[in-house]
GROMACS .gro file of C-alpha atoms in nm:
model
  394
    1UNK     CA    1  -1.419   0.584  -4.116
    2UNK     CA    2  -1.433   0.877  -3.881
    3UNK     CA    3  -1.651   0.964  -3.585
    4UNK     CA    4  -1.844   1.275  -3.498
    5UNK     CA    5  -1.854   1.347  -3.126
    6UNK     CA    6  -2.173   1.431  -2.945
    7UNK     CA    7  -2.223   1.792  -2.841
    8UNK     CA    8  -1.986   1.908  -2.566
    9UNK     CA    9  -1.738   1.622  -2.629
   10UNK     CA   10  -1.414   1.615  -2.822
   11UNK     CA   11  -1.099   1.406  -2.867
   12UNK     CA   12  -1.003   1.102  -3.075
   13UNK     CA   13  -1.235   0.888  -2.866
   14UNK     CA   14  -1.477   1.165  -2.769
   15UNK     CA   15  -1.339   1.127  -2.418
   16UNK     CA   16  -1.309   1.496  -2.325
   17UNK     CA   17  -1.611   1.671  -2.181
   18UNK     CA   18  -1.574   2.033  -2.292
   19UNK     CA   19  -1.853   2.142  -2.061
   20UNK     CA   20  -1.722   1.966  -1.749
   21UNK     CA   21  -1.757   2.213  -1.465
   22UNK     CA   22  -1.704   1.977  -1.171
   23UNK     CA   23  -1.544   1.645  -1.078
   24UNK     CA   24  -1.668   1.334  -0.898
   25UNK     CA   25  -1.486   1.138  -0.628
   26UNK     CA   26  -1.125   1.253  -0.642
   27UNK     CA   27  -1.146   1.345  -1.011
   28UNK     CA   28  -0.978   1.043  -1.170
   29UNK     CA   29  -1.230   1.064  -1.454
   30UNK     CA   30  -1.228   1.442  -1.492
   31UNK     CA   31  -1.173   1.528  -1.860
   32UNK     CA   32  -1.261   1.896  -1.863
   33UNK     CA   33  -1.050   2.179  -1.998
   34UNK     CA   34  -0.985   2.388  -1.685
   35UNK     CA   35  -0.620   2.493  -1.698
   36UNK     CA   36  -0.580   2.719  -1.398
   37UNK     CA   37  -0.486   2.642  -1.038
   38UNK     CA   38  -0.694   2.743  -0.737
   39UNK     CA   39  -0.438   3.021  -0.680
   40UNK     CA   40  -0.495   3.163  -1.027
   41UNK     CA   41  -0.176   3.039  -1.192
   42UNK     CA   42  -0.183   2.906  -1.548
   43UNK     CA   43  -0.103   2.535  -1.576
   44UNK     CA   44   0.209   2.423  -1.761
   45UNK     CA   45   0.178   2.167  -2.041
   46UNK     CA   46   0.225   1.807  -1.929
   47UNK     CA   47   0.575   1.678  -2.002
   48UNK     CA   48   0.642   1.394  -2.247
   49UNK     CA   49   0.727   1.135  -1.980
   50UNK     CA   50   0.403   1.198  -1.792
   51UNK     CA   51   0.203   1.184  -2.115
   52UNK     CA   52   0.362   0.857  -2.220
   53UNK     CA   53   0.312   0.689  -1.880
   54UNK     CA   54  -0.032   0.810  -1.778
   55UNK     CA   55  -0.213   0.999  -2.055
   56UNK     CA   56  -0.209   0.787  -2.372
   57UNK     CA   57  -0.592   0.777  -2.382
   58UNK     CA   58  -0.638   1.145  -2.300
   59UNK     CA   59  -0.729   1.407  -2.559
   60UNK     CA   60  -0.434   1.463  -2.798
   61UNK     CA   61  -0.252   1.198  -2.591
   62UNK     CA   62  -0.209   1.451  -2.312
   63UNK     CA   63  -0.057   1.728  -2.522
   64UNK     CA   64  -0.233   2.002  -2.329
   65UNK     CA   65  -0.226   2.180  -1.994
   66UNK     CA   66  -0.571   2.074  -1.865
   67UNK     CA   67  -0.604   1.976  -1.499
   68UNK     CA   68  -0.601   1.602  -1.428
   69UNK     CA   69  -0.564   1.371  -1.128
   70UNK     CA   70  -0.282   1.138  -1.232
   71UNK     CA   71  -0.140   1.013  -0.901
   72UNK     CA   72  -0.450   0.948  -0.689
   73UNK     CA   73  -0.428   1.287  -0.519
   74UNK     CA   74  -0.724   1.454  -0.349
   75UNK     CA   75  -0.857   1.625  -0.662
   76UNK     CA   76  -0.746   1.739  -1.012
   77UNK     CA   77  -0.419   1.930  -1.019
   78UNK     CA   78  -0.151   2.055  -1.254
   79UNK     CA   79   0.201   2.189  -1.252
   80UNK     CA   80   0.256   2.565  -1.239
   81UNK     CA   81   0.554   2.798  -1.233
   82UNK     CA   82   0.624   2.950  -0.895
   83UNK     CA   83   0.949   3.144  -0.847
   84UNK     CA   84   1.084   2.984  -1.164
   85UNK     CA   85   1.017   2.634  -1.024
   86UNK     CA   86   0.761   2.373  -1.130
   87UNK     CA   87   0.529   2.289  -0.842
   88UNK     CA   88   0.199   2.100  -0.810
   89UNK     CA   89  -0.116   2.294  -0.726
   90UNK     CA   90  -0.477   2.181  -0.703
   91UNK     CA   91  -0.709   2.329  -0.966
   92UNK     CA   92  -1.002   2.566  -0.941
   93UNK     CA   93  -1.272   2.303  -1.002
   94UNK     CA   94  -1.560   2.231  -0.761
   95UNK     CA   95  -1.668   1.882  -0.665
   96UNK     CA   96  -1.996   1.783  -0.829
   97UNK     CA   97  -2.287   1.854  -0.596
   98UNK     CA   98  -2.082   2.100  -0.393
   99UNK     CA   99  -2.111   2.474  -0.418
  100UNK     CA  100  -1.758   2.542  -0.308
  101UNK     CA  101  -1.413   2.405  -0.359
  102UNK     CA  102  -1.306   2.127  -0.123
  103UNK     CA  103  -1.070   2.236   0.149
  104UNK     CA  104  -0.702   2.194   0.081
  105UNK     CA  105  -0.527   1.933   0.294
  106UNK     CA  106  -0.334   2.067   0.590
  107UNK     CA  107   0.036   2.110   0.522
  108UNK     CA  108   0.256   1.825   0.635
  109UNK     CA  109   0.389   1.910   0.976
  110UNK     CA  110   0.740   1.851   1.092
  111UNK     CA  111   0.741   1.560   1.331
  112UNK     CA  112   0.858   1.636   1.683
  113UNK     CA  113   1.116   1.421   1.850
  114UNK     CA  114   0.958   1.102   1.983
  115UNK     CA  115   0.894   1.074   2.358
  116UNK     CA  116   1.196   0.992   2.569
  117UNK     CA  117   1.068   0.641   2.636
  118UNK     CA  118   0.969   0.575   2.275
  119UNK     CA  119   1.091   0.261   2.104
  120UNK     CA  120   1.313   0.254   1.798
  121UNK     CA  121   1.035   0.107   1.586
  122UNK     CA  122   1.010   0.192   1.217
  123UNK     CA  123   1.372   0.293   1.168
  124UNK     CA  124   1.583   0.135   0.894
  125UNK     CA  125   1.940   0.028   0.939
  126UNK     CA  126   2.005   0.108   0.576
  127UNK     CA  127   1.817   0.287   0.302
  128UNK     CA  128   1.657   0.055   0.048
  129UNK     CA  129   1.857  -0.021  -0.263
  130UNK     CA  130   1.794   0.204  -0.560
  131UNK     CA  131   1.827  -0.012  -0.821
  132UNK     CA  132   0.633  -0.813  -0.579
  133UNK     CA  133   0.537  -0.733  -0.936
  134UNK     CA  134   0.733  -0.468  -1.111
  135UNK     CA  135   0.937  -0.416  -0.795
  136UNK     CA  136   1.307  -0.448  -0.723
  137UNK     CA  137   1.524  -0.676  -0.513
  138UNK     CA  138   1.558  -0.543  -0.158
  139UNK     CA  139   1.756  -0.626   0.156
  140UNK     CA  140   1.651  -0.713   0.508
  141UNK     CA  141   1.824  -0.397   0.631
  142UNK     CA  142   1.579  -0.194   0.423
  143UNK     CA  143   1.276  -0.384   0.560
  144UNK     CA  144   1.395  -0.523   0.894
  145UNK     CA  145   1.039  -0.589   1.018
  146UNK     CA  146   0.946  -0.829   0.737
  147UNK     CA  147   0.891  -1.186   0.860
  148UNK     CA  148   0.887  -1.507   0.655
  149UNK     CA  149   0.633  -1.759   0.788
  150UNK     CA  150   0.699  -2.126   0.711
  151UNK     CA  151   0.482  -2.437   0.750
  152UNK     CA  152   0.605  -2.794   0.794
  153UNK     CA  153   0.407  -3.053   0.598
  154UNK     CA  154   0.329  -3.411   0.709
  155UNK     CA  155   0.634  -3.526   0.514
  156UNK     CA  156   0.853  -3.284   0.703
  157UNK     CA  157   0.903  -3.046   0.409
  158UNK     CA  158   0.938  -2.682   0.509
  159UNK     CA  159   0.714  -2.467   0.287
  160UNK     CA  160   0.692  -2.087   0.276
  161UNK     CA  161   0.335  -1.990   0.370
  162UNK     CA  162   0.306  -1.611   0.403
  163UNK     CA  163   0.471  -1.286   0.495
  164UNK     CA  164   0.430  -1.096   0.818
  165UNK     CA  165   0.572  -0.805   1.015
  166UNK     CA  166   0.740  -0.780   1.353
  167UNK     CA  167   0.540  -0.540   1.573
  168UNK     CA  168   0.719  -0.618   1.902
  169UNK     CA  169   0.989  -0.855   2.017
  170UNK     CA  170   0.746  -1.149   2.056
  171UNK     CA  171   0.461  -1.069   1.815
  172UNK     CA  172   0.422  -1.089   1.436
  173UNK     CA  173   0.127  -0.942   1.245
  174UNK     CA  174  -0.002  -1.128   0.938
  175UNK     CA  175  -0.319  -1.211   0.740
  176UNK     CA  176  -0.595  -1.442   0.863
  177UNK     CA  177  -0.632  -1.623   0.531
  178UNK     CA  178  -0.277  -1.756   0.569
  179UNK     CA  179  -0.413  -1.994   0.834
  180UNK     CA  180  -0.694  -2.203   0.681
  181UNK     CA  181  -0.785  -2.367   1.012
  182UNK     CA  182  -0.794  -2.037   1.195
  183UNK     CA  183  -0.664  -2.024   1.550
  184UNK     CA  184  -0.685  -2.406   1.555
  185UNK     CA  185  -0.392  -2.442   1.316
  186UNK     CA  186  -0.120  -2.646   1.482
  187UNK     CA  187   0.139  -2.400   1.606
  188UNK     CA  188   0.414  -2.664   1.617
  189UNK     CA  189   0.406  -2.682   1.238
  190UNK     CA  190   0.482  -2.314   1.194
  191UNK     CA  191   0.807  -2.122   1.225
  192UNK     CA  192   0.909  -1.761   1.163
  193UNK     CA  193   1.236  -1.630   1.021
  194UNK     CA  194   1.332  -1.265   1.065
  195UNK     CA  195   1.604  -1.085   0.867
  196UNK     CA  196   1.599  -1.318   0.566
  197UNK     CA  197   1.706  -1.187   0.224
  198UNK     CA  198   1.629  -1.500   0.018
  199UNK     CA  199   1.394  -1.792   0.081
  200UNK     CA  200   1.645  -2.054  -0.031
  201UNK     CA  201   1.951  -1.900   0.131
  202UNK     CA  202   2.028  -1.883   0.500
  203UNK     CA  203   2.257  -1.637   0.676
  204UNK     CA  204   2.290  -1.723   1.049
  205UNK     CA  205   2.471  -1.393   1.113
  206UNK     CA  206   2.167  -1.191   1.000
  207UNK     CA  207   1.866  -1.415   1.068
  208UNK     CA  208   1.668  -1.496   1.379
  209UNK     CA  209   1.445  -1.806   1.380
  210UNK     CA  210   1.157  -1.888   1.609
  211UNK     CA  211   0.894  -2.149   1.666
  212UNK     CA  212   0.536  -2.026   1.699
  213UNK     CA  213   0.375  -2.044   2.042
  214UNK     CA  214   0.028  -1.917   1.952
  215UNK     CA  215  -0.178  -1.829   1.643
  216UNK     CA  216  -0.463  -1.581   1.687
  217UNK     CA  217  -0.694  -1.525   1.390
  218UNK     CA  218  -0.955  -1.249   1.411
  219UNK     CA  219  -1.292  -1.394   1.512
  220UNK     CA  220  -1.464  -1.182   1.250
  221UNK     CA  221  -1.259  -1.312   0.957
  222UNK     CA  222  -1.507  -1.382   0.677
  223UNK     CA  223  -1.447  -1.490   0.319
  224UNK     CA  224  -1.810  -1.566   0.235
  225UNK     CA  225  -1.813  -1.275  -0.012
  226UNK     CA  226  -1.469  -1.359  -0.150
  227UNK     CA  227  -1.318  -1.045  -0.003
  228UNK     CA  228  -1.137  -1.156   0.315
  229UNK     CA  229  -1.309  -0.918   0.561
  230UNK     CA  230  -1.116  -0.880   0.891
  231UNK     CA  231  -0.813  -1.043   0.727
  232UNK     CA  232  -0.572  -1.007   1.015
  233UNK     CA  233  -0.390  -1.248   1.247
  234UNK     CA  234  -0.123  -1.251   1.517
  235UNK     CA  235   0.158  -1.498   1.584
  236UNK     CA  236   0.330  -1.515   1.919
  237UNK     CA  237   0.692  -1.621   1.894
  238UNK     CA  238   0.824  -1.883   2.135
  239UNK     CA  239   1.086  -1.720   2.357
  240UNK     CA  240   1.432  -1.869   2.395
  241UNK     CA  241   1.601  -1.808   2.727
  242UNK     CA  242   1.324  -1.564   2.813
  243UNK     CA  243   1.388  -1.357   2.499
  244UNK     CA  244   1.226  -1.333   2.157
  245UNK     CA  245   1.352  -1.112   1.874
  246UNK     CA  246   1.654  -0.895   1.950
  247UNK     CA  247   1.706  -0.570   1.764
  248UNK     CA  248   1.985  -0.576   1.506
  249UNK     CA  249   2.066  -0.421   1.169
  250UNK     CA  250   1.839  -0.677   0.996
  251UNK     CA  251   1.569  -0.720   1.263
  252UNK     CA  252   1.359  -0.433   1.398
  253UNK     CA  253   0.994  -0.379   1.483
  254UNK     CA  254   0.769  -0.162   1.267
  255UNK     CA  255   0.560   0.113   1.426
  256UNK     CA  256   0.181   0.092   1.444
  257UNK     CA  257  -0.018   0.416   1.390
  258UNK     CA  258  -0.291   0.536   1.628
  259UNK     CA  259  -0.652   0.412   1.595
  260UNK     CA  260  -0.851   0.545   1.297
  261UNK     CA  261  -0.553   0.747   1.174
  262UNK     CA  262  -0.559   0.779   0.795
  263UNK     CA  263  -0.339   0.931   0.527
  264UNK     CA  264  -0.441   1.138   0.227
  265UNK     CA  265  -0.512   0.957  -0.103
  266UNK     CA  266  -0.208   0.966  -0.329
  267UNK     CA  267   0.047   0.917  -0.052
  268UNK     CA  268   0.326   0.682  -0.165
  269UNK     CA  269   0.386   0.381   0.060
  270UNK     CA  270   0.596   0.065   0.039
  271UNK     CA  271   0.519  -0.305   0.021
  272UNK     CA  272   0.767  -0.589   0.051
  273UNK     CA  273   0.751  -0.967   0.024
  274UNK     CA  274   0.866  -1.290  -0.136
  275UNK     CA  275   0.566  -1.332  -0.370
  276UNK     CA  276   0.548  -1.394  -0.743
  277UNK     CA  277   0.711  -1.142  -0.974
  278UNK     CA  278   0.431  -1.193  -1.229
  279UNK     CA  279   0.086  -1.345  -1.196
  280UNK     CA  280   0.144  -1.617  -1.458
  281UNK     CA  281   0.462  -1.751  -1.298
  282UNK     CA  282   0.439  -2.088  -1.122
  283UNK     CA  283   0.717  -1.998  -0.879
  284UNK     CA  284   0.765  -1.725  -0.620
  285UNK     CA  285   1.050  -1.480  -0.605
  286UNK     CA  286   1.339  -1.629  -0.410
  287UNK     CA  287   1.447  -1.286  -0.296
  288UNK     CA  288   1.283  -1.021  -0.083
  289UNK     CA  289   1.140  -0.760  -0.320
  290UNK     CA  290   0.994  -0.414  -0.267
  291UNK     CA  291   0.761  -0.183  -0.455
  292UNK     CA  292   0.598   0.158  -0.409
  293UNK     CA  293   0.224   0.206  -0.438
  294UNK     CA  294  -0.008   0.504  -0.390
  295UNK     CA  295  -0.308   0.503  -0.156
  296UNK     CA  296  -0.645   0.526  -0.334
  297UNK     CA  297  -0.945   0.716  -0.204
  298UNK     CA  298  -1.217   0.483  -0.071
  299UNK     CA  299  -1.478   0.606  -0.319
  300UNK     CA  300  -1.239   0.531  -0.607
  301UNK     CA  301  -1.185   0.173  -0.491
  302UNK     CA  302  -1.563   0.130  -0.450
  303UNK     CA  303  -1.630   0.263  -0.800
  304UNK     CA  304  -1.808   0.025  -1.037
  305UNK     CA  305  -1.493   0.004  -1.251
  306UNK     CA  306  -1.295  -0.119  -0.951
  307UNK     CA  307  -1.430  -0.344  -0.670
  308UNK     CA  308  -1.768  -0.183  -0.592
  309UNK     CA  309  -1.924  -0.322  -0.270
  310UNK     CA  310  -1.651  -0.581  -0.210
  311UNK     CA  311  -1.453  -0.316  -0.021
  312UNK     CA  312  -1.552  -0.297   0.345
  313UNK     CA  313  -1.460  -0.030   0.599
  314UNK     CA  314  -1.184  -0.264   0.718
  315UNK     CA  315  -0.999  -0.238   0.386
  316UNK     CA  316  -0.830   0.013   0.161
  317UNK     CA  317  -0.668  -0.005  -0.183
  318UNK     CA  318  -0.331   0.098  -0.319
  319UNK     CA  319  -0.174   0.076  -0.663
  320UNK     CA  320   0.040   0.248  -0.921
  321UNK     CA  321  -0.113   0.500  -1.163
  322UNK     CA  322   0.033   0.298  -1.452
  323UNK     CA  323  -0.059  -0.037  -1.286
  324UNK     CA  324   0.306  -0.147  -1.310
  325UNK     CA  325   0.363  -0.253  -0.947
  326UNK     CA  326   0.151  -0.453  -0.708
  327UNK     CA  327   0.151  -0.726  -0.446
  328UNK     CA  328   0.097  -1.080  -0.576
  329UNK     CA  329   0.046  -1.439  -0.461
  330UNK     CA  330   0.291  -1.516  -0.181
  331UNK     CA  331   0.307  -1.157  -0.054
  332UNK     CA  332  -0.004  -1.210   0.163
  333UNK     CA  333   0.035  -1.108   0.525
  334UNK     CA  334   0.322  -0.873   0.453
  335UNK     CA  335   0.326  -0.506   0.548
  336UNK     CA  336   0.230  -0.187   0.367
  337UNK     CA  337   0.428   0.084   0.542
  338UNK     CA  338   0.421   0.462   0.504
  339UNK     CA  339   0.679   0.710   0.625
  340UNK     CA  340   0.559   0.966   0.879
  341UNK     CA  341   0.797   1.191   1.066
  342UNK     CA  342   1.103   0.992   0.961
  343UNK     CA  343   0.966   0.655   1.078
  344UNK     CA  344   0.785   0.373   0.899
  345UNK     CA  345   0.433   0.293   1.021
  346UNK     CA  346   0.235  -0.011   0.913
  347UNK     CA  347  -0.101   0.104   0.781
  348UNK     CA  348  -0.190  -0.213   0.590
  349UNK     CA  349  -0.162  -0.592   0.577
  350UNK     CA  350  -0.140  -0.735   0.223
  351UNK     CA  351  -0.472  -0.915   0.182
  352UNK     CA  352  -0.618  -0.978  -0.165
  353UNK     CA  353  -0.677  -0.850  -0.517
  354UNK     CA  354  -0.802  -0.957  -0.858
  355UNK     CA  355  -0.482  -1.066  -1.030
  356UNK     CA  356  -0.151  -0.883  -0.997
  357UNK     CA  357  -0.073  -0.539  -1.142
  358UNK     CA  358  -0.401  -0.558  -1.335
  359UNK     CA  359  -0.569  -0.242  -1.466
  360UNK     CA  360  -0.844  -0.115  -1.233
  361UNK     CA  361  -0.768  -0.399  -0.991
  362UNK     CA  362  -0.540  -0.249  -0.724
  363UNK     CA  363  -0.413  -0.443  -0.425
  364UNK     CA  364  -0.646  -0.457  -0.123
  365UNK     CA  365  -0.509  -0.422   0.230
  366UNK     CA  366  -0.648  -0.477   0.579
  367UNK     CA  367  -0.676  -0.139   0.753
  368UNK     CA  368  -0.448  -0.185   1.054
  369UNK     CA  369  -0.574   0.124   1.237
  370UNK     CA  370  -0.914  -0.046   1.276
  371UNK     CA  371  -0.752  -0.314   1.492
  372UNK     CA  372  -0.542  -0.130   1.751
  373UNK     CA  373  -0.781  -0.233   2.029
  374UNK     CA  374  -0.787  -0.594   1.913
  375UNK     CA  375  -0.408  -0.610   1.886
  376UNK     CA  376  -0.367  -0.455   2.229
  377UNK     CA  377  -0.620  -0.693   2.383
  378UNK     CA  378  -0.459  -1.006   2.236
  379UNK     CA  379  -0.094  -0.910   2.286
  380UNK     CA  380  -0.104  -0.697   2.600
  381UNK     CA  381   0.099  -0.430   2.421
  382UNK     CA  382  -0.003  -0.101   2.584
  383UNK     CA  383   0.156   0.128   2.323
  384UNK     CA  384  -0.063   0.000   2.039
  385UNK     CA  385  -0.372   0.202   2.133
  386UNK     CA  386  -0.180   0.530   2.133
  387UNK     CA  387   0.042   0.455   1.835
  388UNK     CA  388   0.395   0.451   1.965
  389UNK     CA  389   0.621   0.727   1.828
  390UNK     CA  390   0.349   0.868   1.600
  391UNK     CA  391   0.385   1.246   1.553
  392UNK     CA  392   0.105   1.414   1.745
  393UNK     CA  393   0.076   1.730   1.535
  394UNK     CA  394  -0.006   1.579   1.195
   0.00000   0.00000   0.00000
């Protein structure tokens, strides 16, 4: 058997639109044949590794130089030769329904030195190891803001409940769905461990443990649609001797970005947690693990092939172009952090998703920058509204 493609289509599966003159959304589904950048340079052919990882269903399995959007960037792009170097450039393709090309994103600015009184938030003690689903084992030094939240059952058994992130010496940010009774959950049954590398191993020289004084779940938390809207919560640590968490190589606070601040689709960010390594496993990872995911454009995540209207303005999605890495059960409440100006800022709280590392089902995260006012009101932290240490010229 063989197939004849309809007019204007070609490829083994008739997946390439020869007449495509524009792209929709951010161009993830663009299958046209434009092969020139917006600056007039001819695109280079896609390399074998890129074809194998991302383009197996493309025309000729990606053996071409047509523009594509492979890494959730702002629009279709390709690699071109500039001064004998391969560089990425956006392509000369208009957005459908627009008469002109979309504006290029502003160049990343060099971050100025933080204000003199700025905290040391968002700074690692040690770079993550080069060696979550599809992720790698990490250390507390690489993610010193990650918190492990435990719950004590009626029988006295200590059970890991969720992840969280240290945002100040006495406050941990987490997900609302981790606390089924809301703010009425009994605080005395919860405890928080900072600086822990493995759930079943304790290191008193690196860890700091605290009882929970208060649990605050967002009043607007709603799971009636199965999508965990306003999935955000705060835990106040019980001070010891007038002090809560003390900064060390394994314990540091993460930075919070300013209200409504957003990053461009395609930006690579990090997630970390103690969740399952694969969806089908009955057990969680015993070790802290990390993974890198790319931010998706909102209209992509709301596409009919993804989550459609389940995504509210309080959420965003992130995933890998090859769907190899993702958050999973047990990672809930943990942080999604992105590097800006040499510091790590928490833009997301791990919330929900359909499965783990599943095609067209990226992880969904609570949009932290929608809650600066709420966090400031509940915690009394004055730097939250402004976004401590955030570069002002981005």
